[in-house]
PDB file of C-alpha atoms in Angstrom:
ATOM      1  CA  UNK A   1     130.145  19.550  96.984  1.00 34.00           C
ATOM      2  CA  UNK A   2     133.193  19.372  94.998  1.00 39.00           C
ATOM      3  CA  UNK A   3     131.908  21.047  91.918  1.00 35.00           C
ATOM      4  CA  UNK A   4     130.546  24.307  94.589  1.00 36.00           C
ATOM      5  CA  UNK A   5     133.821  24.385  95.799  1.00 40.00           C
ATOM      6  CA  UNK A   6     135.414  25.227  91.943  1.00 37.00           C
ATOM      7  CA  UNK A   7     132.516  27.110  91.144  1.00 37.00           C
ATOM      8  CA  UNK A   8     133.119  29.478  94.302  1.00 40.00           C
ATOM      9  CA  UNK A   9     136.939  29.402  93.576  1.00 44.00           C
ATOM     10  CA  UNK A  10     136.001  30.190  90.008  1.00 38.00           C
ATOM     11  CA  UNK A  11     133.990  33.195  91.361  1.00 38.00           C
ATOM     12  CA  UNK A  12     136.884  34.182  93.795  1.00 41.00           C
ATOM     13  CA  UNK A  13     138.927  34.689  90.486  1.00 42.00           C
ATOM     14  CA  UNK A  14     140.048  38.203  91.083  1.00 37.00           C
ATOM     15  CA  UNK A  15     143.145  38.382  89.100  1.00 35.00           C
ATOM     16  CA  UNK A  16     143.355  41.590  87.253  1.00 34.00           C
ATOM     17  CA  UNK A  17     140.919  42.732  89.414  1.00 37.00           C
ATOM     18  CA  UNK A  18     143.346  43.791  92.561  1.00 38.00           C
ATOM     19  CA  UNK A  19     143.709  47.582  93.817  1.00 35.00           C
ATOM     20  CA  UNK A  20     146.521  49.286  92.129  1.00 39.00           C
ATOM     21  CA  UNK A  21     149.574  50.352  95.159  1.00 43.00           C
ATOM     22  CA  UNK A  22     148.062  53.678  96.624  1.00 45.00           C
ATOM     23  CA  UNK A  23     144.361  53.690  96.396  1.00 47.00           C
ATOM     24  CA  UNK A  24     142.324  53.374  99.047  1.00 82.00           C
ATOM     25  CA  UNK A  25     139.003  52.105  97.570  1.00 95.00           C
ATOM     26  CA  UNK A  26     138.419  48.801  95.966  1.00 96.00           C
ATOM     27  CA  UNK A  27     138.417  49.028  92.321  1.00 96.00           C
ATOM     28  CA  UNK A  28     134.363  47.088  91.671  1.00 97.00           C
ATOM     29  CA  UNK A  29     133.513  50.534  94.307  1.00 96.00           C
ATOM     30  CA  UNK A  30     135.056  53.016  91.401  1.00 95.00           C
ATOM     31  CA  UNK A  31     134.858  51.111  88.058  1.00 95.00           C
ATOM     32  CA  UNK A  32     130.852  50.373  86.812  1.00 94.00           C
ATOM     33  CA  UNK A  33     132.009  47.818  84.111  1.00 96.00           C
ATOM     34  CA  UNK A  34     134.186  45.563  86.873  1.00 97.00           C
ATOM     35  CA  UNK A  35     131.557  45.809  89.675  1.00 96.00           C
ATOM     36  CA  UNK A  36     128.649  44.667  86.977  1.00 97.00           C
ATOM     37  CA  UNK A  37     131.609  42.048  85.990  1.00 97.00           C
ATOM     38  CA  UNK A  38     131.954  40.972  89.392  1.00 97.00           C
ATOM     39  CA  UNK A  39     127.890  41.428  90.339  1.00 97.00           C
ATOM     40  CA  UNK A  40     127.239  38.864  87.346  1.00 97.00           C
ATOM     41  CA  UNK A  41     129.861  36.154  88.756  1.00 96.00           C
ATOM     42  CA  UNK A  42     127.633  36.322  92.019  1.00 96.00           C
ATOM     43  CA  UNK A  43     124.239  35.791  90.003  1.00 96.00           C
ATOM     44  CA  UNK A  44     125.703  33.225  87.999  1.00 96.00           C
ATOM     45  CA  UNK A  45     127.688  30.819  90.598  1.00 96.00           C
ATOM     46  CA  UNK A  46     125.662  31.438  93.975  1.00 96.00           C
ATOM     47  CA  UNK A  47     122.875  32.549  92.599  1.00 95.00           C
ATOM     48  CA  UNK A  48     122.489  36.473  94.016  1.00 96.00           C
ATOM     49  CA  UNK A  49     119.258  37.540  94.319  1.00 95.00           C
ATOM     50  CA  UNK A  50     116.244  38.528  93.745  1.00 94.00           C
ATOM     51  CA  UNK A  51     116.586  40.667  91.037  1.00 92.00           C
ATOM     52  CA  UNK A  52     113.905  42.875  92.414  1.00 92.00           C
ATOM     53  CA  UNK A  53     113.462  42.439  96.574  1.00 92.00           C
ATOM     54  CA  UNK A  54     110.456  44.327  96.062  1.00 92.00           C
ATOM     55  CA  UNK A  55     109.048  41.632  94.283  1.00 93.00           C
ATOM     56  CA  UNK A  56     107.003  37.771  96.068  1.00 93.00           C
ATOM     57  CA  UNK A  57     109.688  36.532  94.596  1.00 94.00           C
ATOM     58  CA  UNK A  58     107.778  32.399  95.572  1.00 95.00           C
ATOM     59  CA  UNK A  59     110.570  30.163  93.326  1.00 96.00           C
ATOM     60  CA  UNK A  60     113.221  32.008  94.249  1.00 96.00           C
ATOM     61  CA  UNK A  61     113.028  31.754  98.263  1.00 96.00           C
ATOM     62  CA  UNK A  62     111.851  28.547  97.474  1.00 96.00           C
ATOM     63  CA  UNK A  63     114.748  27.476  96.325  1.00 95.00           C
ATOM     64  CA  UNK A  64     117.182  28.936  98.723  1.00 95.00           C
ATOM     65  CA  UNK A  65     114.914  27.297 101.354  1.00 95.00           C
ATOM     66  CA  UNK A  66     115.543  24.118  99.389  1.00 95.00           C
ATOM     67  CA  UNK A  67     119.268  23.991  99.302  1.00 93.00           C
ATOM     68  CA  UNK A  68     119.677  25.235 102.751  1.00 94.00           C
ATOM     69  CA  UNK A  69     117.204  22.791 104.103  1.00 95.00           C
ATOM     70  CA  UNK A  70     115.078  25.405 105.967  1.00 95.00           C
ATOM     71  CA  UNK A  71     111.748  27.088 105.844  1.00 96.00           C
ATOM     72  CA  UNK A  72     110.898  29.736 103.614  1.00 95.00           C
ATOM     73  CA  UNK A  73     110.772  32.349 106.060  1.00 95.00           C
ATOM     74  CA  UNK A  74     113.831  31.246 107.311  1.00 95.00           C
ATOM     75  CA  UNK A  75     115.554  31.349 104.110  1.00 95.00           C
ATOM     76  CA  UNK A  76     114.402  35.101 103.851  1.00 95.00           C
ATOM     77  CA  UNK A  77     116.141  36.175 106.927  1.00 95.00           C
ATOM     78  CA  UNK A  78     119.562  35.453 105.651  1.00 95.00           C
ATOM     79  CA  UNK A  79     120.293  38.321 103.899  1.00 96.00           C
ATOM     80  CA  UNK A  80     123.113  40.403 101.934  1.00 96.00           C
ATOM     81  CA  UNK A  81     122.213  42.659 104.614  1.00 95.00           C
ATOM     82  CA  UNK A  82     123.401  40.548 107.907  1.00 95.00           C
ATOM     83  CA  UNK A  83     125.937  38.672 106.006  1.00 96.00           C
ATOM     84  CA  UNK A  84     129.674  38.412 107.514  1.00 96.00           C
ATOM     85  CA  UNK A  85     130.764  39.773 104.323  1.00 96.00           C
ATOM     86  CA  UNK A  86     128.727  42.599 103.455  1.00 96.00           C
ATOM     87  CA  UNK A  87     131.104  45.501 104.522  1.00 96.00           C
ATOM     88  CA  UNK A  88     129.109  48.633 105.443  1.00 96.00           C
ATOM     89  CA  UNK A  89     132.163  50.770 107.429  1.00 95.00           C
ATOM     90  CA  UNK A  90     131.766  54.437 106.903  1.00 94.00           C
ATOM     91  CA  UNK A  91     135.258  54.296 104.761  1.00 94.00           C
ATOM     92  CA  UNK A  92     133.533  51.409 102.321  1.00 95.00           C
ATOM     93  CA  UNK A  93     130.150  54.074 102.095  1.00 95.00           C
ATOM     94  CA  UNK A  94     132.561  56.366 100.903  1.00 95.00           C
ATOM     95  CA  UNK A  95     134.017  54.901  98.590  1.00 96.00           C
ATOM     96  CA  UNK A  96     130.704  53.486  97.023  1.00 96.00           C
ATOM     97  CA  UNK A  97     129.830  57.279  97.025  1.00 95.00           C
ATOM     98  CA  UNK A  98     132.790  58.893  94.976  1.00 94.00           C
ATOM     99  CA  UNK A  99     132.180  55.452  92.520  1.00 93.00           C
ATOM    100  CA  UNK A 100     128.669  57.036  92.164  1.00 92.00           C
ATOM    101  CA  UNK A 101     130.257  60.104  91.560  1.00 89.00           C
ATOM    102  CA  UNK A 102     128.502  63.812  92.598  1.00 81.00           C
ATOM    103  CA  UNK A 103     126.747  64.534  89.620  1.00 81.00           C
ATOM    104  CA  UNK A 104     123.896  62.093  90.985  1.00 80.00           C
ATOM    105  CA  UNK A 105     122.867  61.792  94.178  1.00 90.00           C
ATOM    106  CA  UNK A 106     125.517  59.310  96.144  1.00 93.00           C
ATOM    107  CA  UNK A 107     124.525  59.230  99.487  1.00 94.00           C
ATOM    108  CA  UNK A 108     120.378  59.196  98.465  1.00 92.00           C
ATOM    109  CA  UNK A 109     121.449  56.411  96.158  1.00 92.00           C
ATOM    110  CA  UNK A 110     123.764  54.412  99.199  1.00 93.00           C
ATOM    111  CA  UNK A 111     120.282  55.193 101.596  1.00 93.00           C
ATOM    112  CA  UNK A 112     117.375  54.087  99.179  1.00 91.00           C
ATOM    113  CA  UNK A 113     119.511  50.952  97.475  1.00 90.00           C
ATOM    114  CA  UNK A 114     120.928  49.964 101.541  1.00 94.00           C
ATOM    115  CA  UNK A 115     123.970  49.872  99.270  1.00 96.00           C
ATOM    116  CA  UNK A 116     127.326  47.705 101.005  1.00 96.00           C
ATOM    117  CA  UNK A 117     130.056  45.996 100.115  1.00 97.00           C
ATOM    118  CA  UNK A 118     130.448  41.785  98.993  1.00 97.00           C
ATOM    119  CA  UNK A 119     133.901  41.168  99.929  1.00 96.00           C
ATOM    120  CA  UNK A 120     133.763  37.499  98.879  1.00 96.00           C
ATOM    121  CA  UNK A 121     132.536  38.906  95.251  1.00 97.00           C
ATOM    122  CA  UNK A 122     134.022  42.512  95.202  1.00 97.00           C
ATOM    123  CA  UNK A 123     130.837  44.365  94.044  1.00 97.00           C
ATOM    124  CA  UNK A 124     128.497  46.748  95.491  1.00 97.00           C
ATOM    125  CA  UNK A 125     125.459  44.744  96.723  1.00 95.00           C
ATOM    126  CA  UNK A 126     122.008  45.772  97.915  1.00 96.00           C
ATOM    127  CA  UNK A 127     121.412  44.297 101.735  1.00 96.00           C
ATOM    128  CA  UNK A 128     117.873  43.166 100.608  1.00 96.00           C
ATOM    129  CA  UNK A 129     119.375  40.538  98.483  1.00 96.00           C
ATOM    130  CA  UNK A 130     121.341  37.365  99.184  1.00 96.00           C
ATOM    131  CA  UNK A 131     123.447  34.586  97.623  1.00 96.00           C
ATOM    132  CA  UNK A 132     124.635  30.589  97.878  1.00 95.00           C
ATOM    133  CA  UNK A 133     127.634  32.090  99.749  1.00 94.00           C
ATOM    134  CA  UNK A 134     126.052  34.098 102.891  1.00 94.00           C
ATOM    135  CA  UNK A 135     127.681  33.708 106.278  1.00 94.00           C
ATOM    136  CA  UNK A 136     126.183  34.753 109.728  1.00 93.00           C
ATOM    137  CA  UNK A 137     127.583  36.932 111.797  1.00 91.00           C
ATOM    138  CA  UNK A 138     126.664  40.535 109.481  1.00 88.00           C
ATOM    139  CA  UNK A 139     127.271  43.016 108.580  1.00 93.00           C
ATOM    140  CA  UNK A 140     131.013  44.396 108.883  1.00 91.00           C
ATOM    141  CA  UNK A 141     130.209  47.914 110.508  1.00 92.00           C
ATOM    142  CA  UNK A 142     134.215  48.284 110.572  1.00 84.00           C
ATOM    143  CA  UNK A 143     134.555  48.273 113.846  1.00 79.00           C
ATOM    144  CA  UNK A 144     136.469  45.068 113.874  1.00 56.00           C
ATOM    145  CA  UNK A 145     139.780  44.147 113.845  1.00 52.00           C
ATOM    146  CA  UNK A 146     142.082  46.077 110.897  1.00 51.00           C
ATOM    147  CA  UNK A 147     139.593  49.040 110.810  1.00 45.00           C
ATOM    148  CA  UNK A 148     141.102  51.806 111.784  1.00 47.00           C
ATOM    149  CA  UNK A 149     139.254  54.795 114.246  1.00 42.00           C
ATOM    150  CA  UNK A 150     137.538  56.455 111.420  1.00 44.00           C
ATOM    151  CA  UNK A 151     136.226  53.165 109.885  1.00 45.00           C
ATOM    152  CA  UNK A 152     137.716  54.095 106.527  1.00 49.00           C
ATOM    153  CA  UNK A 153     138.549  51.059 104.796  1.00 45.00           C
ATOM    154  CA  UNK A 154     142.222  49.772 104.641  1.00 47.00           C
ATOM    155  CA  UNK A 155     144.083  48.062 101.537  1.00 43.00           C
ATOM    156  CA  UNK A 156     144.679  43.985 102.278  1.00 44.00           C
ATOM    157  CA  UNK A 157     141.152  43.625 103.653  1.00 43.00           C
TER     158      UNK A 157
END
């Protein structure tokens, strides 16, 4: 237990990785090369995954199964996708979007990927996917508390 416990402080490492004063987007959401940086702390200490959801995917929902002490099937509902921390507010969309930039096709991209927000790894993260840290009670539509009424996405979340 003790050695998850450094290894998810280790992943919650964020220094150098804070928004700048002013800017309203997290920087993973706008910067490819810290949101890959950030995506690859996830696979590596709490193992997010699959690589491909498309995919059977057997030894990897095995696994989670394993460590969480549940059935497969069980282990397949608890995704990215209903996880406390997966932000997907209309201001957090948004900001995944101008990331993306508007030479491709954002939005399409946000739709087809069911593209959110890890706020316990700062990286955009598909919802079909999941990881060693997921916590019921998902997704954050931003209509909680510190949201404000257009659900863009405040600095200090």
């Amino acid at each position: 237990m003790a050695t998850m416990q450094r290894t998810m402080e280790q992943a919650m490492d964020r220094e150098g990785e804070d928004m700048e004063d002013g800017q309203a987007c997290p920087m993973p959401t706008q910067d490819i090369t810290l949101n890959l940086k950030n995506r690859a702390k996830a696979i590596t200490s709490a193992a997010y995954g699959p690589e491909n959801p498309k995919l059977p995917n057997s030894a990897f929902w095995a696994k989670k199964a394993d460590q969480w002490d549940v059935s497969t099937d069980d282990a397949k509902q608890s995704l990215c996708g209903n996880c406390a921390a997966f932000n997907v507010s209309d201001g957090i969309k948004q900001c995944i979007a101008e990331g993306i930039g508007m030479e491709a096709d954002p939005w399409g991209t946000i739709e087809l990927a069911d593209l959110g927000y890890c706020e316990i790894f700062d990286f955009k993260c598909a919802a079909s996917r999941t990881c060693d840290a997921w916590v019921v009670g998902g997704p954050n539509t931003g209509e909680q508390e510190g949201e404000d009424e257009e659900g863009e996405y405040e600095e200090g979340e």
